CSV table of C-alpha atoms (C1' of nucleotides) in Angstrom, one decimal:
chain,number,residue,atom,x,y,z
A,1,MET,CA,61.2,5.0,127.9
A,2,LYS,CA,58.4,5.1,130.2
A,3,THR,CA,55.4,3.0,130.5
A,4,LYS,CA,52.1,4.4,131.1
A,5,ASP,CA,51.9,3.2,134.3
A,6,ASP,CA,55.3,5.2,134.9
A,7,ILE,CA,53.7,8.3,133.9
A,8,ARG,CA,50.4,7.8,135.7
A,9,GLU,CA,52.5,7.4,138.9
A,10,THR,CA,54.5,10.9,137.9
A,11,LEU,CA,51.3,12.3,137.7
A,12,ILE,CA,49.7,11.1,141.0
A,13,ASN,CA,52.8,12.3,142.7
A,14,VAL,CA,52.4,15.6,141.3
A,15,ALA,CA,48.6,16.2,141.6
A,16,GLY,CA,49.5,15.0,145.3
A,17,ASN,CA,52.2,18.2,145.6
A,18,ILE,CA,49.7,20.4,144.8
A,19,PHE,CA,46.2,19.1,146.4
A,20,SER,CA,48.5,18.9,149.7
A,21,LYS,CA,49.0,22.6,149.5
A,22,PHE,CA,45.9,23.9,147.8
A,23,GLY,CA,43.2,21.4,148.6
A,24,PHE,CA,41.0,19.9,146.3
A,25,LYS,CA,38.8,22.6,144.9
A,26,LYS,CA,41.8,25.2,144.3
A,27,THR,CA,43.7,22.6,142.5
A,28,THR,CA,43.2,23.2,139.0
A,29,MET,CA,43.7,20.3,136.3
A,30,ASP,CA,45.9,23.3,134.5
A,31,GLU,CA,47.9,23.6,137.4
A,32,ILE,CA,48.7,19.6,137.4
A,33,ALA,CA,49.1,19.5,134.0
A,34,ASP,CA,51.8,22.5,133.8
A,35,ALA,CA,53.5,21.2,136.9
A,36,ALA,CA,53.8,17.5,134.7
A,37,ARG,CA,54.9,19.3,131.7
A,38,LYS,CA,51.7,18.0,130.1
A,39,GLY,CA,48.9,19.2,127.9
A,40,LYS,CA,45.9,19.8,130.4
A,41,SER,CA,43.8,17.0,128.5
A,42,SER,CA,46.6,14.6,128.2
A,43,ILE,CA,45.5,13.4,131.9
A,44,TYR,CA,42.6,12.8,131.0
A,45,TYR,CA,44.2,9.9,129.0
A,46,TYR,CA,45.3,8.3,132.6
A,47,PHE,CA,42.5,9.6,134.7
A,48,SER,CA,39.2,9.9,134.0
A,49,SER,CA,38.0,12.8,135.8
A,50,LYS,CA,39.6,15.1,138.7
A,51,GLU,CA,38.2,13.1,141.3
A,52,GLU,CA,39.3,10.1,140.3
A,53,ILE,CA,43.1,11.8,140.6
A,54,PHE,CA,42.3,12.7,143.7
A,55,GLY,CA,41.2,9.6,144.9
A,56,ALA,CA,44.6,7.9,143.4
A,57,VAL,CA,46.5,10.2,145.4
A,58,VAL,CA,44.4,9.3,148.6
A,59,GLU,CA,44.6,5.8,147.8
A,60,LYS,CA,48.2,6.1,147.6
A,61,GLU,CA,49.2,7.9,151.0
A,62,ALA,CA,46.7,5.8,152.9
A,63,THR,CA,48.9,2.7,151.4
A,64,ILE,CA,51.9,4.6,152.6
A,65,LEU,CA,50.8,4.9,156.1
A,66,GLU,CA,49.4,1.3,156.1
A,67,LYS,CA,52.9,-0.1,155.2
A,68,LYS,CA,54.5,2.0,157.8
A,69,ILE,CA,52.1,1.1,160.5
A,70,LEU,CA,52.5,-2.6,159.7
A,71,ASN,CA,56.1,-2.4,160.1
A,72,ASP,CA,56.2,-0.6,163.5
A,73,ILE,CA,54.1,-3.1,165.0
A,74,ASN,CA,56.0,-5.8,163.7
A,75,THR,CA,58.9,-4.2,165.9
A,76,THR,CA,57.9,-6.1,169.0
A,77,ASP,CA,55.9,-9.3,169.8
A,78,ASP,CA,54.6,-8.2,172.9
A,79,PRO,CA,50.8,-7.1,172.4
A,80,LYS,CA,51.0,-4.1,174.7
A,81,GLU,CA,53.5,-2.9,172.9
A,82,LYS,CA,52.2,-3.3,169.6
A,83,ILE,CA,48.9,-1.3,170.3
A,84,ARG,CA,51.5,1.5,171.8
A,85,LYS,CA,53.2,1.4,168.4
A,86,TYR,CA,49.9,0.9,166.2
A,87,ILE,CA,48.2,4.0,167.8
A,88,LEU,CA,51.5,6.3,167.5
A,89,ALA,CA,52.3,5.5,164.0
A,90,ARG,CA,48.7,6.2,163.3
A,91,MET,CA,48.4,9.8,165.1
A,92,ASN,CA,51.4,10.4,163.5
A,93,GLY,CA,50.4,9.4,160.2
A,94,ILE,CA,47.1,11.1,160.4
A,95,LYS,CA,48.8,14.5,160.3
A,96,ASN,CA,49.8,14.2,157.1
A,97,LEU,CA,47.0,12.2,155.6
A,98,GLY,CA,44.3,14.6,157.6
A,99,ASN,CA,46.0,17.6,155.2
A,100,PHE,CA,43.9,15.7,152.3
A,101,TYR,CA,41.0,15.2,154.6
A,102,ASN,CA,41.1,18.7,155.7
A,103,ALA,CA,41.2,19.9,152.1
A,104,LEU,CA,38.4,18.2,151.0
A,105,LYS,CA,36.3,19.1,154.1
A,106,ASN,CA,36.9,22.5,153.7
A,107,ASP,CA,36.2,22.7,150.0
A,108,TYR,CA,32.9,20.4,149.8
A,109,LEU,CA,31.5,20.1,153.0
A,110,SER,CA,30.3,16.5,151.6
A,111,SER,CA,33.3,14.3,150.3
A,112,PHE,CA,32.8,11.9,147.4
A,113,GLU,CA,31.5,8.7,147.6
A,114,SER,CA,34.6,7.3,146.0
A,115,ILE,CA,36.7,8.4,148.9
A,116,GLU,CA,34.1,7.9,151.4
A,117,LYS,CA,34.4,4.3,150.1
A,118,LEU,CA,38.2,4.0,150.5
A,119,ARG,CA,37.6,5.1,154.3
A,120,ILE,CA,34.8,2.7,155.0
A,121,LYS,CA,37.6,0.1,153.9
A,122,TYR,CA,40.4,1.4,155.8
A,123,ASP,CA,38.0,1.6,158.6
A,124,LYS,CA,37.7,-2.4,158.3
A,125,GLU,CA,41.2,-3.1,157.6
A,126,GLU,CA,41.6,-0.5,161.3
A,127,HIS,CA,39.3,-2.7,163.1
A,128,ASN,CA,40.7,-6.5,162.0
A,129,LEU,CA,44.4,-5.0,162.9
A,130,ILE,CA,43.4,-4.2,166.3
A,131,LYS,CA,41.0,-7.1,166.5
A,132,LYS,CA,44.1,-9.2,165.6
A,133,ILE,CA,46.4,-7.9,168.2
A,134,LEU,CA,43.8,-8.4,170.8
A,135,GLN,CA,43.3,-12.0,170.0
A,136,GLU,CA,47.0,-12.7,170.0
A,137,GLY,CA,47.3,-10.9,173.5
A,138,ILE,CA,44.3,-13.8,174.5
A,139,GLU,CA,46.5,-15.9,173.0
A,140,LYS,CA,50.0,-15.1,174.8
A,141,ASN,CA,47.7,-14.7,178.0
A,142,ILE,CA,48.4,-10.8,178.4
A,143,PHE,CA,44.7,-9.5,177.9
A,144,TYR,CA,41.5,-11.0,179.2
A,145,ILE,CA,38.5,-9.9,176.4
A,146,LYS,CA,35.2,-11.1,176.6
A,147,ASN,CA,34.4,-9.9,173.1
A,148,THR,CA,37.2,-8.8,170.8
A,149,ASP,CA,34.9,-7.3,168.2
A,150,LYS,CA,33.1,-4.9,170.8
A,151,THR,CA,36.7,-4.3,172.3
A,152,ALA,CA,38.6,-3.6,169.1
A,153,LYS,CA,35.4,-1.0,168.2
A,154,ALA,CA,35.1,0.8,171.5
A,155,ILE,CA,39.3,1.4,170.9
A,156,VAL,CA,39.1,2.4,167.4
A,157,THR,CA,36.0,5.0,168.7
A,158,THR,CA,38.3,6.0,171.0
A,159,MET,CA,41.1,6.6,169.2
A,160,LYS,CA,39.2,8.7,166.9
A,161,GLY,CA,38.8,10.7,169.9
A,162,LEU,CA,42.5,11.1,170.0
A,163,GLU,CA,42.5,12.0,166.9
A,164,ILE,CA,40.6,15.3,166.6
A,165,PRO,CA,42.6,17.5,168.4
A,166,LEU,CA,45.3,16.6,165.5
A,167,ILE,CA,42.7,17.3,162.6
A,168,VAL,CA,41.8,20.7,164.2
A,169,LYS,CA,45.4,21.8,164.4
A,170,ASP,CA,46.3,21.7,167.7
A,171,ASN,CA,49.9,22.2,167.4
A,172,LYS,CA,50.4,22.3,170.9
A,173,TYR,CA,49.3,18.7,171.0
A,174,LYS,CA,51.8,16.1,172.2
A,175,ILE,CA,50.3,12.5,171.5
A,176,GLU,CA,53.0,11.0,173.2
A,177,ASP,CA,52.5,12.9,176.6
A,178,ARG,CA,49.0,11.7,177.1
A,179,LEU,CA,49.3,8.3,175.2
A,180,ASP,CA,50.4,6.7,178.2
A,181,ASP,CA,47.6,7.8,180.6
A,182,PHE,CA,45.6,6.0,177.9
A,183,LEU,CA,47.1,3.0,177.4
A,184,ASP,CA,47.5,2.7,181.7
A,185,ILE,CA,43.6,2.8,181.6
A,186,LEU,CA,43.3,0.3,178.7
A,187,TYR,CA,45.3,-2.3,179.7
A,188,TYR,CA,44.5,-1.9,183.9
A,189,GLY,CA,41.1,0.2,183.9
A,190,ILE,CA,40.0,1.9,187.2
A,191,CYS,CA,38.7,-0.4,189.4
A,192,LYS,CA,40.1,-2.3,192.1
A,193,HIS,CA,41.1,-5.6,191.3
B,1,MET,CA,4.8,44.2,186.0
B,2,LYS,CA,7.7,42.8,184.7
B,3,THR,CA,11.1,43.7,186.1
B,4,LYS,CA,14.5,44.3,184.1
B,5,ASP,CA,15.4,40.7,184.9
B,6,ASP,CA,12.0,39.2,183.5
B,7,ILE,CA,11.9,41.1,180.5
B,8,ARG,CA,15.9,40.0,179.8
B,9,GLU,CA,14.9,36.4,180.6
B,10,THR,CA,12.3,36.3,178.2
B,11,LEU,CA,14.1,37.8,175.3
B,12,ILE,CA,16.8,35.1,176.2
B,13,ASN,CA,14.3,32.7,175.8
B,14,VAL,CA,12.9,34.4,172.7
B,15,ALA,CA,16.3,34.5,171.3
B,16,GLY,CA,17.2,30.9,172.0
B,17,ASN,CA,14.6,29.4,170.1
B,18,ILE,CA,15.4,31.5,167.0
B,19,PHE,CA,18.6,31.2,167.3
B,20,SER,CA,18.3,27.4,167.4
B,21,LYS,CA,16.6,27.5,164.4
B,22,PHE,CA,18.5,29.7,162.2
B,23,GLY,CA,21.9,29.7,163.6
B,24,PHE,CA,23.7,33.1,164.9
B,25,LYS,CA,24.2,34.6,161.4
B,26,LYS,CA,20.5,34.0,159.8
B,27,THR,CA,18.9,35.4,163.2
B,28,THR,CA,18.5,39.0,163.1
B,29,MET,CA,18.1,41.5,165.6
B,30,ASP,CA,14.4,42.5,164.1
B,31,GLU,CA,13.4,39.1,164.3
B,32,ILE,CA,14.5,38.5,168.0
B,33,ALA,CA,12.6,42.1,168.8
B,34,ASP,CA,9.7,41.0,166.3
B,35,ALA,CA,9.1,37.8,168.3
B,36,ALA,CA,9.2,39.4,171.2
B,37,ARG,CA,7.0,42.3,170.5
B,38,LYS,CA,9.8,44.9,171.1
B,39,GLY,CA,11.7,47.6,169.0
B,40,LYS,CA,14.6,46.5,167.9
B,41,SER,CA,16.4,49.3,169.7
B,42,SER,CA,15.1,47.9,173.3
B,43,ILE,CA,16.6,44.8,172.8
B,44,TYR,CA,20.0,47.2,172.9
B,45,TYR,CA,18.8,48.6,176.4
B,46,TYR,CA,18.8,44.9,178.3
B,47,PHE,CA,22.1,43.6,175.9
B,48,SER,CA,24.7,45.5,174.3
B,49,SER,CA,25.5,43.3,171.3
B,50,LYS,CA,23.9,40.2,169.2
B,51,GLU,CA,26.8,38.4,170.4
B,52,GLU,CA,25.7,39.0,173.9
B,53,ILE,CA,22.5,38.1,173.7
B,54,PHE,CA,23.8,34.8,172.0
B,55,GLY,CA,26.0,34.3,174.8
B,56,ALA,CA,23.4,34.6,177.5
B,57,VAL,CA,21.3,32.1,175.5
B,58,VAL,CA,24.4,29.6,175.1
B,59,GLU,CA,25.0,30.3,179.1
B,60,LYS,CA,21.5,29.7,179.9
B,61,GLU,CA,21.3,26.1,178.0
B,62,ALA,CA,24.9,24.9,179.6
B,63,THR,CA,23.5,25.8,183.0
B,64,ILE,CA,20.5,24.1,182.3
B,65,LEU,CA,22.4,20.9,181.4
B,66,GLU,CA,24.7,21.0,184.1
B,67,LYS,CA,21.7,20.7,186.5
B,68,LYS,CA,20.3,17.7,184.9
B,69,ILE,CA,23.7,16.1,184.9
B,70,LEU,CA,24.1,17.2,188.7
B,71,ASN,CA,20.6,15.8,189.5
B,72,ASP,CA,21.6,12.7,187.3
B,73,ILE,CA,24.2,11.5,189.0
B,74,ASN,CA,22.9,12.1,192.5
B,75,THR,CA,20.8,9.3,192.3
B,76,THR,CA,23.1,6.6,193.0
B,77,ASP,CA,25.9,6.6,195.3
B,78,ASP,CA,27.9,4.1,193.3
B,79,PRO,CA,31.1,5.5,191.5
B,80,LYS,CA,30.8,3.6,188.3
B,81,GLU,CA,26.8,4.0,187.9
B,82,LYS,CA,27.6,7.5,188.5
B,83,ILE,CA,30.1,7.9,185.6
B,84,ARG,CA,27.7,6.0,183.6
B,85,LYS,CA,24.5,8.4,184.5
B,86,TYR,CA,27.4,11.5,183.9
B,87,ILE,CA,28.1,10.1,180.4
B,88,LEU,CA,24.9,9.3,179.3
B,89,ALA,CA,23.3,12.8,180.5
B,90,ARG,CA,26.1,14.6,178.9
B,91,MET,CA,25.6,13.3,175.6
B,92,ASN,CA,22.2,13.5,175.7
B,93,GLY,CA,22.5,17.1,176.6
B,94,ILE,CA,24.9,17.6,173.6
B,95,LYS,CA,22.3,16.9,171.3
B,96,ASN,CA,20.5,20.0,172.6
B,97,LEU,CA,23.6,22.2,172.6
B,98,GLY,CA,25.2,20.4,169.7
B,99,ASN,CA,22.6,23.0,167.8
B,100,PHE,CA,24.0,25.9,169.1
B,101,TYR,CA,27.4,24.9,169.0
B,102,ASN,CA,26.7,24.2,165.4
B,103,ALA,CA,25.0,27.0,164.3
B,104,LEU,CA,28.0,29.2,165.5
B,105,LYS,CA,30.6,26.9,163.6
B,106,ASN,CA,28.7,26.8,160.5
B,107,ASP,CA,28.1,30.7,160.4
B,108,TYR,CA,31.8,31.8,161.4
B,109,LEU,CA,34.5,29.1,161.0
B,110,SER,CA,35.7,31.1,164.5
B,111,SER,CA,33.9,31.6,167.4
B,112,PHE,CA,33.5,34.4,169.5
B,113,GLU,CA,36.1,35.2,172.7
B,114,SER,CA,33.3,35.0,174.8
B,115,ILE,CA,31.8,31.9,173.9
B,116,GLU,CA,35.4,30.1,174.1
B,117,LYS,CA,36.1,31.2,177.6
B,118,LEU,CA,32.4,29.5,178.6
B,119,ARG,CA,33.6,26.6,177.3
B,120,ILE,CA,36.7,26.5,178.6
B,121,LYS,CA,35.3,26.9,181.8
B,122,TYR,CA,32.8,24.0,181.6
B,123,ASP,CA,35.7,22.1,180.6
B,124,LYS,CA,37.3,22.6,184.1
B,125,GLU,CA,34.1,22.2,185.3
B,126,GLU,CA,33.6,18.7,183.8
B,127,HIS,CA,37.0,17.8,184.9
B,128,ASN,CA,37.0,18.7,188.7
B,129,LEU,CA,33.5,16.7,188.7
B,130,ILE,CA,34.7,13.5,186.8
B,131,LYS,CA,37.9,13.9,189.3
B,132,LYS,CA,35.8,14.4,192.3
B,133,ILE,CA,33.6,11.1,191.1
B,134,LEU,CA,37.1,9.3,190.8
B,135,GLN,CA,38.3,10.3,194.5
B,136,GLU,CA,35.0,8.8,195.6
B,137,GLY,CA,35.5,5.7,193.8
B,138,ILE,CA,38.9,5.2,195.7
B,139,GLU,CA,37.8,6.4,199.4
B,140,LYS,CA,34.9,3.5,198.8
B,141,ASN,CA,37.6,1.1,197.9
B,142,ILE,CA,36.5,0.8,194.6
B,143,PHE,CA,38.7,2.3,192.2
B,144,TYR,CA,42.5,2.0,192.1
B,145,ILE,CA,43.9,5.4,190.3
B,146,LYS,CA,47.5,6.2,190.4
B,147,ASN,CA,47.0,9.8,189.4
B,148,THR,CA,42.8,10.9,189.5
B,149,ASP,CA,44.2,14.3,187.4
B,150,LYS,CA,45.6,12.3,184.7
B,151,THR,CA,42.9,9.8,184.8
B,152,ALA,CA,40.2,12.2,184.8
B,153,LYS,CA,41.9,14.0,181.6
B,154,ALA,CA,41.7,10.9,179.6
B,155,ILE,CA,38.4,10.0,180.5
B,156,VAL,CA,37.1,13.6,179.6
B,157,THR,CA,39.1,13.4,176.1
B,158,THR,CA,37.7,9.8,175.5
B,159,MET,CA,34.0,11.2,176.1
B,160,LYS,CA,34.3,14.1,173.6
B,161,GLY,CA,35.8,11.8,171.1
B,162,LEU,CA,32.3,9.7,171.7
B,163,GLU,CA,30.5,12.9,171.4
B,164,ILE,CA,31.6,13.3,167.7
B,165,PRO,CA,29.3,11.0,166.3
B,166,LEU,CA,26.3,13.2,167.7
B,167,ILE,CA,27.5,16.8,166.5
B,168,VAL,CA,27.8,15.5,163.0
B,169,LYS,CA,24.3,14.4,163.4
B,170,ASP,CA,25.0,10.8,162.5
B,171,ASN,CA,20.9,9.8,163.8
B,172,LYS,CA,21.4,5.9,163.9
B,173,TYR,CA,23.9,6.2,166.6
B,174,LYS,CA,22.8,5.2,169.6
B,175,ILE,CA,25.3,6.2,172.4
B,176,GLU,CA,23.6,3.2,175.1
B,177,ASP,CA,24.5,1.0,172.3
B,178,ARG,CA,28.2,1.4,173.0
B,179,LEU,CA,28.3,2.9,176.2
B,180,ASP,CA,28.9,-0.4,178.2
B,181,ASP,CA,31.5,-1.7,176.2
B,182,PHE,CA,33.5,1.5,176.8
B,183,LEU,CA,33.0,1.3,180.5
B,184,ASP,CA,33.7,-2.3,180.9
B,185,ILE,CA,37.1,-1.4,179.4
B,186,LEU,CA,37.4,1.7,181.4
B,187,TYR,CA,36.3,-0.4,184.7
B,188,TYR,CA,38.5,-3.0,183.8
B,189,GLY,CA,40.9,-2.9,181.8
B,190,ILE,CA,42.0,-5.1,179.0
B,191,CYS,CA,44.8,-7.2,180.8
B,192,LYS,CA,44.6,-10.4,182.5
B,193,HIS,CA,44.5,-10.0,186.6
C,1,DT,C1',13.6,57.7,186.4
C,2,DT,C1',13.2,54.1,183.6
C,3,DT,C1',11.5,51.6,179.3
C,4,DT,C1',10.4,52.5,174.4
C,5,DC,C1',10.9,53.2,170.0
C,6,DG,C1',11.5,55.7,165.3
C,7,DA,C1',14.7,58.1,162.7
C,8,DC,C1',19.0,57.4,161.4
C,9,DT,C1',24.5,56.4,160.4
C,10,DG,C1',27.9,53.1,158.6
C,11,DT,C1',29.0,48.9,157.1
C,12,DT,C1',28.0,44.2,155.0
C,13,DT,C1',25.0,40.9,152.6
C,14,DT,C1',22.8,39.9,148.1
C,15,DA,C1',21.0,39.6,143.8
C,16,DC,C1',22.7,40.5,139.7
C,17,DT,C1',25.1,40.7,135.4
C,18,DA,C1',29.2,39.9,132.3
C,19,DA,C1',33.7,38.1,131.7
C,20,DA,C1',37.0,34.5,133.3
C,21,DA,C1',38.7,30.3,134.3
C,22,DC,C1',37.2,25.5,134.8
C,23,DG,C1',36.7,20.2,133.9
C,24,DT,C1',35.8,17.7,130.4
C,25,DT,C1',35.4,16.4,125.0
C,26,DC,C1',36.9,15.9,120.5
C,27,DC,C1',39.8,15.2,117.0
C,28,DA,C1',43.5,16.0,114.7
C,29,DA,C1',48.4,15.4,114.4
C,30,DA,C1',52.9,12.8,116.4
D,1,DT,C1',49.4,4.6,121.4
D,2,DT,C1',50.0,8.8,123.5
D,3,DT,C1',49.7,14.1,123.0
D,4,DG,C1',47.9,18.6,122.7
D,5,DG,C1',45.3,22.7,120.8
D,6,DA,C1',40.6,24.3,119.9
D,7,DA,C1',36.2,24.2,121.5
D,8,DC,C1',32.0,23.5,125.1
D,9,DG,C1',29.1,23.8,128.5
D,10,DT,C1',29.2,25.0,133.1
D,11,DT,C1',30.7,27.3,137.2
D,12,DT,C1',33.6,30.9,139.5
D,13,DT,C1',34.8,35.0,140.1
D,14,DA,C1',34.8,40.3,140.3
D,15,DG,C1',32.3,44.4,139.9
D,16,DT,C1',28.3,47.0,141.7
D,17,DA,C1',23.9,48.8,143.1
D,18,DA,C1',20.5,48.1,146.1
D,19,DA,C1',18.9,46.4,150.1
D,20,DA,C1',19.4,44.6,154.9
D,21,DC,C1',21.6,44.9,158.9
D,22,DA,C1',24.1,45.7,163.7
D,23,DG,C1',24.1,49.4,166.4
D,24,DT,C1',23.3,54.7,168.0
D,25,DC,C1',20.7,58.7,169.4
D,26,DG,C1',17.7,61.8,171.6
D,27,DA,C1',12.9,62.4,172.1
D,28,DA,C1',8.7,60.6,173.8
D,29,DA,C1',5.9,57.5,176.8
D,30,DA,C1',5.2,55.3,181.1
DNA sequence: TTTTCGACTGTTTTACTAAAACGTTCCAAA
DNA sequence: TTTGGAACGTTTTAGTAAAACAGTCGAAAA
């Protein structure tokens, strides 16, 4: 017998499939209900609104991405390599999460408060993770960084810049091709020493 | 007596004011004509289409920005300082040019071919300018760079990332506050040496 | 000859409306 | 506890006639 949580999860998966295809606005509660073989109003027994079920979908995807990233960076001990793996995993994840993010943007120009809160939460986690890698690099005597907080901020912002071609759906853009040029600057800078 | 070119330029200025306020789509040829105290069809004596006069406006603004940038970076001989001045001038310029760029984006999702060509042209000029500064730095024994072309590409991409908060109109965002953290990484990297 | 513009053309946008679809609630049944 | 049919108020859509639009033309003014 299926528990309440099981059905909730099924609904999240079903809804996720439809949302990723049609975006938030063009997905109707009826469609989700039909695909889940339920009555439309039954969904309201599990979620209080369309926005809430969408938020649950996004949160699930983000959690999967986070796990994948953490897993990837733990395949190495070298902080330099960790940063590399981090950026690669993140960029590849963005391609998928970007679907949801974009779907939102195109539907409503302003996103929801609940999603915005999620974004801020993951931004903070991202910042802390980078910071941790940097500190690890300092301890291992590999990095020399005056202010890990500011440096992490700079790296995160730069990474967001790298992401744009992905979100704008520039298909010919290959991260791997450019990543090493970036890392080279990030690690060693351009000044003589 | 005003020459044809004089009137053309007046029209560009008048149109520029209106375009920057209302964007491409919401600006009508009648409005431009009225503001210039001309009949609408007279404008077609100077420009072949609405798109052409818009292109002329954008080109003029871009040229002004380019002059300002070139002027700024020539106030110093230090390549490091040149890059700093370049980014500052560029970012501040984007705030204004962003008006036009955004106006276009919000009106039509896809921009015009003619504007796209301009963008590509200025992207190339930007790349070459950065490359020139880098080479100057190498000659002066300040920079150590394996591949100036790839490095210039990396810097330009990073700069585009820095621009986003400006285009998204994040008013509290101050470039100056973060610029030096970026430059510190760009110049010296994060690795011990 | 160079420049201007009123009148015109075909197309696109707007303003309006009624009908359909939507998210959400309610409540009785399972 | 869980389900879904019916109903509610709101939003979106489809359709349409009128207005506004970009662009043309040819005659007149400079």
